Amino acid sequence: MPEHHPIRIERKPAVLNRTGMSHATLYRRISEGLFPPGVSLGNRSVGWLAHEVDTMLNAFASGKTTEELQAVVKLLVEKRQTLAN
C-alpha cells in the first residue's frame, strides 16, 4: 500500500529558508542528485513537495553519505508517480 502524504507545495524562498541553503547550493545539489528537483507549477513557476523537503532534512541530519542521499532522492522522485493514485 503506497504511503500518502498531504500534498503541500513550498516555493523556493521557503525551501531555502528551511534548508539554510543558498540558491546556488540548492541547484548544485539537485544537479548532483542530492536534493529532489522541484515540480512545475506552470509557466516559469516551480515548487517543492514539502514532505520531500522534510525527508531530505532528516537525511542530512542523520548524516547520510552522498550515495545514501542520492538513493533517497531517487526513491522520492519515483514515489511521485503514486501521488495521483
Short mmCIF file of C-alpha atoms in Angstrom, two decimals:
data_model
loop_
_atom_site.label_atom_id
_atom_site.label_comp_id
_atom_site.label_asym_id
_atom_site.label_seq_id
_atom_site.Cartn_x
_atom_site.Cartn_y
_atom_site.Cartn_z
CA MET A 1 0.00 0.00 0.00
CA PRO A 2 1.56 3.34 -1.01
CA GLU A 3 2.33 5.85 1.68
CA HIS A 4 0.27 9.01 1.22
CA HIS A 5 1.24 12.48 2.35
CA PRO A 6 -0.90 15.57 2.25
CA ILE A 7 0.32 17.45 -0.82
CA ARG A 8 1.76 20.77 0.16
CA ILE A 9 3.92 22.80 -2.19
CA GLU A 10 6.67 25.09 -0.94
CA ARG A 11 8.12 27.80 -3.13
CA LYS A 12 11.85 28.38 -3.38
CA PRO A 13 12.16 31.08 -0.67
CA ALA A 14 10.55 28.73 1.87
CA VAL A 15 12.77 25.82 0.82
CA LEU A 16 15.90 27.96 1.04
CA ASN A 17 14.83 29.22 4.46
CA ARG A 18 14.07 25.74 5.80
CA THR A 19 17.24 24.13 4.46
CA GLY A 20 19.62 27.01 5.06
CA MET A 21 20.95 26.58 1.50
CA SER A 22 21.67 29.34 -0.96
CA HIS A 23 20.06 29.39 -4.40
CA ALA A 24 23.31 28.14 -5.96
CA THR A 25 23.74 25.33 -3.44
CA LEU A 26 20.16 24.15 -3.91
CA TYR A 27 20.54 23.87 -7.66
CA ARG A 28 24.02 22.33 -7.39
CA ARG A 29 22.65 19.64 -5.06
CA ILE A 30 19.77 19.00 -7.45
CA SER A 31 22.19 18.57 -10.36
CA GLU A 32 24.31 16.18 -8.25
CA GLY A 33 21.23 14.14 -7.28
CA LEU A 34 21.48 15.22 -3.65
CA PHE A 35 18.14 17.04 -3.48
CA PRO A 36 14.91 16.32 -5.36
CA PRO A 37 14.08 18.65 -8.24
CA GLY A 38 11.13 20.95 -7.99
CA VAL A 39 7.83 20.27 -9.70
CA SER A 40 6.49 22.53 -12.40
CA LEU A 41 3.54 24.66 -11.35
CA GLY A 42 3.13 26.28 -14.73
CA ASN A 43 4.99 28.82 -16.81
CA ARG A 44 8.22 29.76 -15.04
CA SER A 45 6.90 28.56 -11.71
CA VAL A 46 8.30 25.74 -9.60
CA GLY A 47 7.75 24.40 -6.12
CA TRP A 48 8.92 21.53 -3.94
CA LEU A 49 6.83 18.91 -2.22
CA ALA A 50 7.02 19.68 1.49
CA HIS A 51 7.23 16.03 2.53
CA GLU A 52 10.26 15.59 0.25
CA VAL A 53 11.97 18.59 1.85
CA ASP A 54 11.19 17.09 5.29
CA THR A 55 12.69 13.76 4.21
CA MET A 56 15.86 15.42 2.95
CA LEU A 57 16.28 17.47 6.14
CA ASN A 58 16.02 14.23 8.13
CA ALA A 59 18.55 12.56 5.81
CA PHE A 60 21.00 15.45 6.20
CA ALA A 61 20.57 15.45 9.98
CA SER A 62 21.17 11.71 10.21
CA GLY A 63 24.50 12.06 8.39
CA LYS A 64 23.71 10.01 5.31
CA THR A 65 26.52 9.59 2.80
CA THR A 66 26.44 11.05 -0.70
CA GLU A 67 25.40 7.67 -2.10
CA GLU A 68 22.67 7.29 0.50
CA LEU A 69 21.35 10.79 -0.22
CA GLN A 70 21.25 10.01 -3.93
CA ALA A 71 19.28 6.83 -3.19
CA VAL A 72 16.80 8.80 -1.06
CA VAL A 73 16.32 11.35 -3.85
CA LYS A 74 15.81 8.60 -6.43
CA LEU A 75 13.18 6.93 -4.26
CA LEU A 76 11.35 10.21 -3.62
CA VAL A 77 11.20 11.02 -7.33
CA GLU A 78 9.97 7.50 -8.13
CA LYS A 79 7.24 7.79 -5.49
CA ARG A 80 5.83 10.88 -7.22
CA GLN A 81 4.18 8.54 -9.69
CA THR A 82 1.95 7.14 -6.91
CA LEU A 83 0.73 10.54 -5.68
CA ALA A 84 -2.11 10.70 -8.17
CA ASN A 85 -3.43 7.27 -7.15
#
